[in-house]
């Protein structure tokens, strides 16, 4: 925006300066040329008047000589010609003599008004001595064009200086104007980005820029405040409801355990089914509480060894997988450090492994691997279970998990929230041969170096 405003005002100012300064400079130079010519012709007429008294009235040449001497002292060259175009008198300077001057005198004597030529840097002017139609002679005066050239150069120089000063002022004002407008918008853009990234307490500055931008910033702050209140209220209600449900569920589970201890036959089967439903409901409540806590996460990144955490979580879940008849493996990978919140990678892997182990059938496989690629650390959790349809994958994170899998289905919501809160991304892919693959791209620790990924 700054460049666009600057260039727009600069082009506009340039056009205005060209339309104003150039015609003014041309007009001033033309006036200087006319004034110079008029002054030269006036000096020539003075000498012509004195020469006419000598040539036609046969008076002494004293006055004519005095005018020629005065012209010589002024730096001019003059020559007096009679009616036959023969030289009668002249100044010591010979610039008003020669073939060109004689032709000029002949044209004047013939009653014409010739275009004054330039001879060796001097402008020539010819005037008749006496009547124009029947002159008694002619006077040719040569004056140096240096003063005229100097004045024209001064006019052009001042015009260029005025134009340059105008352009400089235009650039300065346009830059200040552009910054006055663009800086508040840039700060507002940064605030909007931070708000979109989850910083709900972000507010824009409202004390700079045009009134329209200040009103926009105030409106943004109002929107951010309402959004923060809504989100915090939602989180608080979700956490409170989840927490409040845990106590009656625990009491109900205890009562069912007591009933199941003394029940037999069909009653024992019904109690066992009720206990399974209570256990599923407890997992659902625990998942809701975990989601509420995950949404309130504002992590402070630390260096987390991905290879070590992956190996630890596989070792921790190996007994559970073995009990369910699932083969849980991990591929060898490089030693990599990711910038994550403390304990987040453990929770992410626990949720993913739990979902995968629960989703696959007995005899299935769950495989974990990690590598460095495209400036990120990629962690994959693959299973060969039933997988998910394209529509289910498109809304999986938004619907709090896999609607086609067994269990509460909140693990993916927690994973997605924790990964994105740390600046990473999470997506779902199909496992070759069938199944679901969760791909996590995690930010590397700044001090670590990502080498080539193993194949």
Short mmCIF file of C-alpha atoms in Angstrom, two decimals:
data_model
loop_
_atom_site.label_atom_id
_atom_site.label_comp_id
_atom_site.label_asym_id
_atom_site.label_seq_id
_atom_site.Cartn_x
_atom_site.Cartn_y
_atom_site.Cartn_z
CA UNK A 1 0.00 0.00 0.00
CA UNK A 2 2.84 2.39 0.83
CA UNK A 3 4.44 1.93 -2.56
CA UNK A 4 1.13 2.20 -4.37
CA UNK A 5 0.20 5.49 -2.70
CA UNK A 6 3.73 6.84 -3.15
CA UNK A 7 3.86 5.99 -6.84
CA UNK A 8 0.37 7.33 -7.46
CA UNK A 9 1.11 10.71 -5.88
CA UNK A 10 4.54 10.81 -7.52
CA UNK A 11 3.08 10.24 -11.00
CA UNK A 12 0.33 12.78 -10.37
CA UNK A 13 2.82 15.37 -9.14
CA UNK A 14 5.12 14.70 -12.08
CA UNK A 15 2.28 15.23 -14.55
CA UNK A 16 1.23 18.46 -12.83
CA UNK A 17 4.81 19.74 -12.76
CA UNK A 18 5.32 18.92 -16.43
CA UNK A 19 2.08 20.67 -17.33
CA UNK A 20 2.93 23.72 -15.21
CA UNK A 21 6.71 24.15 -15.08
CA UNK A 22 7.60 23.25 -18.68
CA UNK A 23 5.19 25.76 -20.30
CA UNK A 24 6.31 28.41 -17.80
CA UNK A 25 9.97 27.79 -18.59
CA UNK A 26 9.28 27.93 -22.35
CA UNK A 27 7.33 31.16 -21.91
CA UNK A 28 10.06 32.79 -19.82
CA UNK A 29 12.81 31.80 -22.24
CA UNK A 30 10.75 33.15 -25.15
CA UNK A 31 10.27 36.45 -23.31
CA UNK A 32 13.98 36.64 -22.60
CA UNK A 33 14.76 36.12 -26.28
CA UNK A 34 12.25 38.79 -27.30
CA UNK A 35 13.57 41.22 -24.69
CA UNK A 36 17.13 40.56 -25.83
CA UNK A 37 16.21 41.16 -29.46
CA UNK A 38 14.28 44.32 -28.63
CA UNK A 39 17.21 45.70 -26.67
CA UNK A 40 19.59 44.88 -29.50
CA UNK A 41 17.33 46.46 -32.11
CA UNK A 42 16.92 49.58 -29.98
CA UNK A 43 20.69 49.95 -29.76
CA UNK A 44 20.91 49.43 -33.53
CA UNK A 45 18.27 52.14 -34.17
CA UNK A 46 20.22 54.63 -32.07
CA UNK A 47 23.30 54.11 -34.25
CA UNK A 48 21.11 54.15 -37.39
CA UNK A 49 19.63 57.53 -36.42
CA UNK A 50 23.12 59.02 -36.01
CA UNK A 51 24.26 57.41 -39.29
CA UNK A 52 21.24 58.83 -41.16
CA UNK A 53 22.25 62.37 -40.21
CA UNK A 54 25.70 61.74 -41.64
CA UNK A 55 24.68 59.83 -44.78
CA UNK A 56 21.62 61.82 -45.89
CA UNK A 57 22.12 65.23 -44.30
CA UNK A 58 25.88 65.26 -44.88
CA UNK A 59 26.56 66.23 -41.32
CA UNK A 60 29.87 65.46 -39.62
CA UNK A 61 30.37 61.84 -38.51
CA UNK A 62 31.13 62.91 -34.97
CA UNK A 63 27.83 61.79 -33.45
CA UNK A 64 27.93 58.54 -35.44
CA UNK A 65 31.44 57.86 -34.18
CA UNK A 66 30.37 58.56 -30.62
CA UNK A 67 27.53 56.01 -30.88
CA UNK A 68 29.87 53.43 -32.40
CA UNK A 69 32.34 53.99 -29.55
CA UNK A 70 29.53 53.61 -27.01
CA UNK A 71 28.49 50.32 -28.64
CA UNK A 72 32.07 49.12 -28.55
CA UNK A 73 32.34 49.94 -24.84
CA UNK A 74 29.11 47.96 -24.24
CA UNK A 75 30.73 44.94 -25.91
CA UNK A 76 28.79 45.20 -29.19
CA UNK A 77 30.17 45.16 -32.73
CA UNK A 78 28.59 47.58 -35.25
CA UNK A 79 29.12 48.58 -38.87
CA UNK A 80 27.57 51.34 -40.97
CA UNK A 81 26.90 50.77 -44.66
CA UNK A 82 25.85 53.35 -47.25
CA UNK A 83 23.08 52.98 -49.81
CA UNK A 84 25.39 50.88 -51.99
CA UNK A 85 26.14 48.46 -49.14
CA UNK A 86 29.67 49.73 -48.83
CA UNK A 87 31.27 49.94 -45.38
CA UNK A 88 31.38 53.50 -44.10
CA UNK A 89 32.40 53.10 -40.46
CA UNK A 90 32.62 50.37 -37.83
CA UNK A 91 33.79 49.47 -34.36
CA UNK A 92 37.17 47.82 -33.89
CA UNK A 93 35.31 44.51 -33.62
CA UNK A 94 34.69 42.98 -37.03
CA UNK A 95 31.81 40.61 -36.13
CA UNK A 96 29.37 43.01 -37.88
CA UNK A 97 31.36 42.84 -41.12
CA UNK A 98 31.89 40.18 -43.70
CA UNK A 99 29.80 38.56 -46.34
CA UNK A 100 26.91 37.59 -44.05
CA UNK A 101 26.64 41.10 -42.64
CA UNK A 102 26.80 42.62 -46.13
CA UNK A 103 23.97 40.36 -47.33
CA UNK A 104 21.94 41.38 -44.30
CA UNK A 105 22.55 45.07 -45.09
CA UNK A 106 21.59 44.54 -48.74
CA UNK A 107 18.27 43.02 -47.78
CA UNK A 108 17.55 45.91 -45.45
CA UNK A 109 18.43 48.40 -48.18
CA UNK A 110 16.06 46.52 -50.47
CA UNK A 111 13.21 47.17 -48.06
CA UNK A 112 13.02 43.69 -46.50
CA UNK A 113 13.13 42.75 -42.82
CA UNK A 114 15.44 39.72 -42.74
CA UNK A 115 15.62 37.08 -40.02
CA UNK A 116 18.61 38.01 -37.86
CA UNK A 117 21.28 35.29 -38.11
CA UNK A 118 23.92 34.23 -35.57
CA UNK A 119 27.60 34.68 -36.37
CA UNK A 120 30.29 33.12 -34.14
CA UNK A 121 28.14 33.22 -31.01
CA UNK A 122 26.84 36.74 -31.76
CA UNK A 123 23.34 37.68 -32.86
CA UNK A 124 23.20 40.05 -35.88
CA UNK A 125 20.61 42.78 -36.25
CA UNK A 126 20.22 45.20 -39.17
CA UNK A 127 18.25 48.47 -39.24
CA UNK A 128 17.82 51.00 -42.07
CA UNK A 129 19.30 54.48 -41.70
CA UNK A 130 16.43 56.75 -42.68
CA UNK A 131 13.19 55.74 -44.33
CA UNK A 132 12.47 52.04 -44.63
CA UNK A 133 11.51 52.21 -48.32
CA UNK A 134 14.33 54.52 -49.34
CA UNK A 135 17.09 54.22 -46.74
CA UNK A 136 20.30 56.14 -47.02
CA UNK A 137 22.22 53.30 -45.49
CA UNK A 138 22.05 50.39 -43.05
CA UNK A 139 23.52 49.57 -39.66
CA UNK A 140 24.45 46.02 -38.65
CA UNK A 141 25.00 45.33 -34.94
CA UNK A 142 26.40 42.06 -33.54
CA UNK A 143 25.84 41.34 -29.85
CA UNK A 144 27.16 38.36 -27.88
CA UNK A 145 24.49 35.76 -27.08
CA UNK A 146 26.30 34.70 -23.89
CA UNK A 147 24.15 36.88 -21.55
CA UNK A 148 21.01 35.53 -23.19
CA UNK A 149 22.23 31.95 -22.91
CA UNK A 150 23.14 32.54 -19.26
CA UNK A 151 19.66 33.90 -18.45
CA UNK A 152 17.99 31.02 -20.31
CA UNK A 153 20.20 28.53 -18.47
CA UNK A 154 19.25 30.18 -15.18
CA UNK A 155 15.55 29.94 -16.04
CA UNK A 156 15.87 26.30 -17.00
CA UNK A 157 17.94 25.57 -13.89
CA UNK A 158 15.43 27.22 -11.58
CA UNK A 159 12.61 25.39 -13.34
CA UNK A 160 14.40 22.08 -12.88
CA UNK A 161 15.10 22.92 -9.23
CA UNK A 162 11.45 23.78 -8.64
CA UNK A 163 10.41 20.54 -10.31
CA UNK A 164 12.88 18.49 -8.27
CA UNK A 165 11.80 20.22 -5.06
CA UNK A 166 8.17 19.52 -5.94
CA UNK A 167 8.92 15.86 -6.61
CA UNK A 168 10.90 15.56 -3.37
CA UNK A 169 8.09 17.17 -1.40
CA UNK A 170 5.60 14.88 -3.13
CA UNK A 171 7.65 11.79 -2.25
CA UNK A 172 8.02 12.90 1.37
CA UNK A 173 4.35 13.73 1.79
CA UNK A 174 3.18 10.60 -0.02
CA UNK A 175 5.41 8.35 2.10
CA UNK A 176 4.17 9.97 5.29
CA UNK A 177 0.58 9.73 4.10
CA UNK A 178 1.00 6.11 3.07
CA UNK A 179 2.58 5.19 6.39
CA UNK A 180 -0.09 7.11 8.26
CA UNK A 181 -2.69 4.94 6.55
CA UNK A 182 -0.84 1.62 6.18
CA UNK A 183 0.80 1.30 9.61
CA UNK A 184 -2.49 1.05 11.55
CA UNK A 185 -3.80 -1.38 8.94
CA UNK A 186 -0.64 -3.48 9.24
CA UNK A 187 -0.96 -3.56 13.02
CA UNK A 188 -4.63 -4.46 12.64
CA UNK A 189 -3.68 -7.26 10.24
CA UNK A 190 -1.16 -8.63 12.76
CA UNK A 191 -3.77 -8.46 15.52
CA UNK A 192 -6.28 -10.29 13.32
CA UNK A 193 -3.72 -13.00 12.57
CA UNK A 194 -2.91 -13.45 16.26
CA UNK A 195 -6.60 -13.58 17.10
CA UNK A 196 -7.10 -16.20 14.40
CA UNK A 197 -4.20 -18.20 15.87
CA UNK A 198 -5.96 -18.36 19.23
CA UNK A 199 -4.71 -15.29 21.13
CA UNK A 200 -8.16 -14.24 22.27
CA UNK A 201 -6.81 -11.41 24.43
CA UNK A 202 -5.33 -9.68 21.36
CA UNK A 203 -6.50 -6.09 20.81
CA UNK A 204 -5.70 -3.56 18.09
CA UNK A 205 -4.38 -0.05 18.68
CA UNK A 206 -6.97 2.67 18.09
CA UNK A 207 -4.86 5.80 18.56
CA UNK A 208 -3.34 6.20 15.08
CA UNK A 209 -4.28 6.56 11.43
CA UNK A 210 -7.34 8.00 9.69
CA UNK A 211 -10.68 8.10 11.51
CA UNK A 212 -12.01 5.24 9.36
CA UNK A 213 -9.11 3.00 10.38
CA UNK A 214 -9.54 3.93 14.05
CA UNK A 215 -13.22 3.04 13.84
CA UNK A 216 -12.31 -0.26 12.20
CA UNK A 217 -9.81 -1.00 14.99
CA UNK A 218 -12.44 -0.18 17.63
CA UNK A 219 -14.95 -2.46 15.90
CA UNK A 220 -12.32 -5.20 15.76
CA UNK A 221 -11.65 -4.85 19.49
CA UNK A 222 -15.36 -5.08 20.23
CA UNK A 223 -15.63 -8.21 18.11
CA UNK A 224 -12.53 -9.73 19.75
CA UNK A 225 -13.88 -9.00 23.24
CA UNK A 226 -17.22 -10.63 22.45
CA UNK A 227 -15.52 -13.61 20.86
CA UNK A 228 -13.24 -14.01 23.89
CA UNK A 229 -16.24 -13.88 26.22
CA UNK A 230 -18.13 -16.46 24.14
CA UNK A 231 -15.20 -18.85 23.84
CA UNK A 232 -14.23 -18.59 27.49
CA UNK A 233 -17.86 -19.03 28.49
CA UNK A 234 -18.13 -22.11 26.27
CA UNK A 235 -14.95 -23.58 27.69
CA UNK A 236 -15.98 -22.85 31.25
CA UNK A 237 -19.41 -24.44 30.78
CA UNK A 238 -17.91 -27.48 29.05
CA UNK A 239 -15.27 -27.96 31.73
CA UNK A 240 -17.74 -27.39 34.57
CA UNK A 241 -20.36 -29.77 33.16
CA UNK A 242 -17.74 -32.42 32.50
CA UNK A 243 -16.31 -32.05 35.96
CA UNK A 244 -19.73 -32.11 37.63
CA UNK A 245 -20.73 -35.28 35.77
CA UNK A 246 -17.72 -37.23 36.98
CA UNK A 247 -18.97 -37.46 40.60
CA UNK A 248 -22.43 -38.95 39.91
CA UNK A 249 -20.92 -41.26 37.30
CA UNK A 250 -18.40 -42.53 39.82
CA UNK A 251 -21.17 -43.07 42.38
CA UNK A 252 -23.30 -44.86 39.79
CA UNK A 253 -20.37 -47.10 38.85
CA UNK A 254 -19.86 -48.03 42.51
CA UNK A 255 -23.54 -48.90 42.90
CA UNK A 256 -23.41 -51.06 39.79
CA UNK A 257 -20.29 -52.79 41.07
CA UNK A 258 -22.10 -53.57 44.31
CA UNK A 259 -25.13 -54.88 42.43
CA UNK A 260 -22.96 -56.92 40.10
CA UNK A 261 -21.16 -58.57 43.01
CA UNK A 262 -24.36 -60.20 44.28
CA UNK A 263 -26.21 -60.67 41.00
CA UNK A 264 -26.40 -63.82 38.94
CA UNK A 265 -27.84 -65.11 35.70
CA UNK A 266 -29.59 -62.57 33.48
CA UNK A 267 -29.30 -59.87 36.12
CA UNK A 268 -25.51 -60.16 36.14
CA UNK A 269 -25.46 -59.83 32.33
CA UNK A 270 -27.63 -56.70 32.43
CA UNK A 271 -25.48 -55.18 35.18
CA UNK A 272 -22.34 -55.93 33.17
CA UNK A 273 -23.85 -54.22 30.12
CA UNK A 274 -24.80 -51.23 32.26
CA UNK A 275 -21.25 -51.11 33.62
CA UNK A 276 -19.88 -51.02 30.05
CA UNK A 277 -22.21 -48.14 29.16
CA UNK A 278 -21.17 -46.29 32.33
CA UNK A 279 -17.52 -46.86 31.43
CA UNK A 280 -18.14 -45.50 27.91
CA UNK A 281 -20.00 -42.51 29.35
CA UNK A 282 -17.10 -41.89 31.75
CA UNK A 283 -14.65 -41.94 28.87
CA UNK A 284 -16.86 -39.48 27.02
CA UNK A 285 -16.93 -37.12 30.01
CA UNK A 286 -13.18 -37.47 30.47
CA UNK A 287 -12.75 -36.68 26.78
CA UNK A 288 -14.91 -33.57 27.03
CA UNK A 289 -12.90 -32.39 30.01
CA UNK A 290 -9.66 -33.09 28.13
CA UNK A 291 -10.91 -31.08 25.13
CA UNK A 292 -11.83 -28.16 27.36
CA UNK A 293 -8.40 -28.23 28.95
CA UNK A 294 -6.68 -28.56 25.58
CA UNK A 295 -8.51 -25.52 24.20
CA UNK A 296 -7.12 -23.44 27.07
CA UNK A 297 -3.55 -24.38 26.25
CA UNK A 298 -1.09 -21.55 25.49
CA UNK A 299 2.13 -23.53 25.23
CA UNK A 300 5.63 -22.28 25.89
CA UNK A 301 7.81 -24.29 23.49
CA UNK A 302 10.65 -26.41 24.81
CA UNK A 303 12.99 -28.79 23.00
CA UNK A 304 11.33 -32.23 22.87
CA UNK A 305 13.24 -35.27 21.58
CA UNK A 306 10.73 -36.79 19.20
CA UNK A 307 12.59 -40.09 18.77
CA UNK A 308 12.78 -40.66 22.54
CA UNK A 309 9.13 -39.76 23.18
CA UNK A 310 7.91 -42.01 20.33
CA UNK A 311 9.93 -44.95 21.69
CA UNK A 312 8.68 -44.35 25.25
CA UNK A 313 5.00 -44.21 24.24
CA UNK A 314 5.29 -47.35 22.13
CA UNK A 315 6.85 -49.16 25.08
CA UNK A 316 4.09 -47.89 27.39
CA UNK A 317 1.28 -49.00 25.08
CA UNK A 318 2.84 -52.32 24.09
CA UNK A 319 1.11 -54.31 26.90
CA UNK A 320 -2.30 -52.86 25.98
CA UNK A 321 -1.77 -53.65 22.32
CA UNK A 322 -0.58 -57.17 23.15
CA UNK A 323 -3.63 -57.76 25.31
CA UNK A 324 -5.88 -56.81 22.38
CA UNK A 325 -3.86 -58.90 19.93
CA UNK A 326 -2.56 -55.84 18.04
CA UNK A 327 1.03 -55.58 16.81
CA UNK A 328 2.45 -52.15 17.82
CA UNK A 329 5.78 -51.23 16.19
CA UNK A 330 8.01 -48.20 15.69
CA UNK A 331 10.37 -47.54 12.79
CA UNK A 332 13.90 -46.35 13.44
CA UNK A 333 14.34 -42.64 12.83
CA UNK A 334 16.85 -39.84 13.33
CA UNK A 335 17.37 -37.96 16.56
CA UNK A 336 15.14 -34.89 16.15
CA UNK A 337 14.00 -32.15 18.53
CA UNK A 338 10.65 -30.39 18.10
CA UNK A 339 9.47 -27.10 19.61
CA UNK A 340 6.43 -28.20 21.64
CA UNK A 341 4.83 -27.56 24.98
CA UNK A 342 5.99 -29.75 27.82
CA UNK A 343 4.11 -33.06 27.82
CA UNK A 344 2.11 -32.28 24.68
CA UNK A 345 3.74 -34.83 22.42
CA UNK A 346 3.12 -37.55 25.00
CA UNK A 347 -0.58 -36.69 25.16
CA UNK A 348 -0.82 -36.47 21.37
CA UNK A 349 0.73 -39.91 20.87
CA UNK A 350 -1.29 -41.45 23.68
CA UNK A 351 -4.54 -40.33 22.04
CA UNK A 352 -3.48 -41.46 18.58
CA UNK A 353 -2.20 -44.85 19.73
CA UNK A 354 -5.30 -45.41 21.88
CA UNK A 355 -7.60 -44.63 18.94
CA UNK A 356 -5.57 -46.83 16.58
CA UNK A 357 -5.38 -49.80 18.97
CA UNK A 358 -9.09 -49.55 19.63
CA UNK A 359 -9.97 -49.18 15.92
CA UNK A 360 -8.07 -52.18 14.49
CA UNK A 361 -9.23 -55.74 14.88
CA UNK A 362 -7.33 -58.53 16.56
CA UNK A 363 -4.24 -59.38 14.54
CA UNK A 364 -4.03 -55.85 13.12
CA UNK A 365 -1.00 -53.57 13.01
CA UNK A 366 -0.22 -50.08 14.31
CA UNK A 367 3.03 -48.51 13.18
CA UNK A 368 4.73 -45.23 14.21
CA UNK A 369 7.55 -43.44 12.39
CA UNK A 370 9.13 -39.99 12.25
CA UNK A 371 11.43 -38.13 9.91
CA UNK A 372 12.53 -34.66 8.83
CA UNK A 373 11.01 -33.27 5.64
CA UNK A 374 10.46 -29.83 4.09
CA UNK A 375 11.63 -27.98 7.20
CA UNK A 376 9.27 -29.81 9.60
CA UNK A 377 9.33 -32.97 11.69
CA UNK A 378 6.76 -35.42 10.36
CA UNK A 379 5.31 -38.04 12.73
CA UNK A 380 2.92 -40.70 11.35
CA UNK A 381 0.66 -43.14 13.13
CA UNK A 382 -0.57 -45.83 10.72
CA UNK A 383 -3.10 -48.59 11.27
CA UNK A 384 -4.71 -51.19 9.03
CA UNK A 385 -8.14 -50.87 10.57
CA UNK A 386 -11.45 -50.01 8.86
CA UNK A 387 -10.25 -46.52 7.97
CA UNK A 388 -12.55 -43.56 7.28
CA UNK A 389 -14.54 -42.36 4.32
CA UNK A 390 -13.58 -39.18 2.46
CA UNK A 391 -16.49 -37.28 3.98
CA UNK A 392 -15.65 -38.49 7.47
CA UNK A 393 -12.02 -37.41 7.10
CA UNK A 394 -13.11 -33.97 5.88
CA UNK A 395 -15.02 -33.29 9.11
CA UNK A 396 -13.10 -35.55 11.50
CA UNK A 397 -11.40 -32.83 13.53
CA UNK A 398 -14.44 -30.59 13.50
CA UNK A 399 -16.66 -33.45 14.70
CA UNK A 400 -14.31 -34.39 17.52
CA UNK A 401 -12.87 -37.46 16.01
CA UNK A 402 -13.77 -40.48 13.96
CA UNK A 403 -17.54 -41.02 13.88
CA UNK A 404 -17.05 -44.48 12.37
CA UNK A 405 -14.71 -45.75 15.06
CA UNK A 406 -15.64 -47.19 18.40
CA UNK A 407 -15.22 -45.19 21.60
CA UNK A 408 -15.89 -41.61 22.54
CA UNK A 409 -14.14 -40.18 19.48
CA UNK A 410 -12.59 -37.14 21.16
CA UNK A 411 -8.95 -38.14 20.76
CA UNK A 412 -8.49 -36.45 17.38
CA UNK A 413 -10.00 -33.21 18.66
CA UNK A 414 -7.43 -33.08 21.45
CA UNK A 415 -4.63 -33.99 19.03
CA UNK A 416 -5.66 -31.32 16.55
CA UNK A 417 -5.91 -28.64 19.22
CA UNK A 418 -2.53 -29.45 20.75
CA UNK A 419 -0.76 -29.69 17.39
CA UNK A 420 -2.15 -26.43 16.01
CA UNK A 421 -1.54 -24.63 19.32
CA UNK A 422 2.15 -25.45 18.91
CA UNK A 423 2.28 -24.17 15.32
CA UNK A 424 2.00 -27.55 13.58
CA UNK A 425 -0.55 -29.19 11.33
CA UNK A 426 -2.46 -32.48 11.42
CA UNK A 427 -4.21 -34.33 8.61
CA UNK A 428 -5.72 -37.72 7.87
CA UNK A 429 -4.71 -40.01 4.99
CA UNK A 430 -5.54 -43.50 3.82
CA UNK A 431 -3.04 -46.20 4.71
CA UNK A 432 -1.83 -48.10 1.64
CA UNK A 433 -3.70 -51.38 1.65
CA UNK A 434 -6.46 -50.05 3.92
CA UNK A 435 -6.62 -48.23 7.21
CA UNK A 436 -6.05 -44.72 8.52
CA UNK A 437 -2.84 -42.69 8.81
CA UNK A 438 -2.57 -39.59 10.98
CA UNK A 439 0.18 -37.27 9.73
CA UNK A 440 1.58 -34.64 12.09
CA UNK A 441 3.93 -31.88 10.90
CA UNK A 442 5.64 -30.42 13.96
CA UNK A 443 7.86 -27.33 14.13
CA UNK A 444 11.55 -28.11 14.71
CA UNK A 445 13.50 -26.68 17.60
CA UNK A 446 15.41 -23.63 16.23
CA UNK A 447 18.80 -24.84 17.44
CA UNK A 448 18.40 -28.25 15.82
CA UNK A 449 19.46 -29.10 12.29
CA UNK A 450 17.17 -31.13 10.11
CA UNK A 451 19.20 -33.54 8.05
CA UNK A 452 17.94 -35.47 5.03
CA UNK A 453 15.05 -37.74 5.80
CA UNK A 454 15.77 -41.49 5.78
CA UNK A 455 14.11 -43.64 3.20
#
